[in-house]
């Protein structure tokens, strides 16, 4: 229930004792003092109501960056608040899992379109033409995206620098927080 400054002023005046020293007419100095106090009480009341709204990710406004930090999201600077709120809700709605689809949905919440590829080790019964992955590959999987920025080695670069650098933003950190502990994630650009 929203209370206005006039509601607070009336409540403060109702708490005053009766008598000539405590005037209630609109032009009295005492009424002006109570009106100033009522403005501040109404402002605090509005801030408290906004805080209640910010506690719910569906209606969050001022605390949206805190919800994004909680969910491991880093939005682009030009993303509208509604899209950022939807990303928070999507991450909160994800119940967790170890399926490729779970990680595809998780990346989508962060603004990435990815594919996930799992590797099967080559063994007896594998079909002809199967890739020869060893036993360790059963614990590896690859995330491929189009949104990565690739920086290539240039002639002016120093010795020891990587030939290419893959900038995926916060996607690796987001996946690392939720990937199965015994697995290793590889990243690629399509």
PDB file of C-alpha atoms in Angstrom, residues 113-115 142-150 166 168 187-190:
ATOM      1  CA  UNK A 113      24.550 -19.443 -29.402  1.00  0.00           C
ATOM      2  CA  UNK A 114      26.583 -22.607 -28.963  1.00  0.00           C
ATOM      3  CA  UNK A 115      26.699 -26.249 -29.884  1.00  0.00           C
ATOM      4  CA  UNK A 142      33.672 -29.064 -26.945  1.00  0.00           C
ATOM      5  CA  UNK A 143      31.632 -25.846 -26.919  1.00  0.00           C
ATOM      6  CA  UNK A 144      31.512 -24.213 -30.355  1.00  0.00           C
ATOM      7  CA  UNK A 145      30.192 -20.689 -30.872  1.00  0.00           C
ATOM      8  CA  UNK A 146      30.029 -18.028 -33.554  1.00  0.00           C
ATOM      9  CA  UNK A 147      30.144 -15.088 -31.125  1.00  0.00           C
ATOM     10  CA  UNK A 148      33.808 -15.411 -30.116  1.00  0.00           C
ATOM     11  CA  UNK A 149      36.377 -12.817 -31.073  1.00  0.00           C
ATOM     12  CA  UNK A 150      39.546 -14.345 -32.521  1.00  0.00           C
ATOM     13  CA  UNK A 166      39.943 -16.729 -28.433  1.00  0.00           C
ATOM     14  CA  UNK A 168      34.679 -15.683 -25.293  1.00  0.00           C
ATOM     15  CA  UNK A 187      36.257 -24.093 -26.870  1.00  0.00           C
ATOM     16  CA  UNK A 188      36.079 -23.535 -30.617  1.00  0.00           C
ATOM     17  CA  UNK A 189      34.764 -21.030 -33.127  1.00  0.00           C
ATOM     18  CA  UNK A 190      32.627 -22.211 -36.012  1.00  0.00           C
TER      19      UNK A 190
END
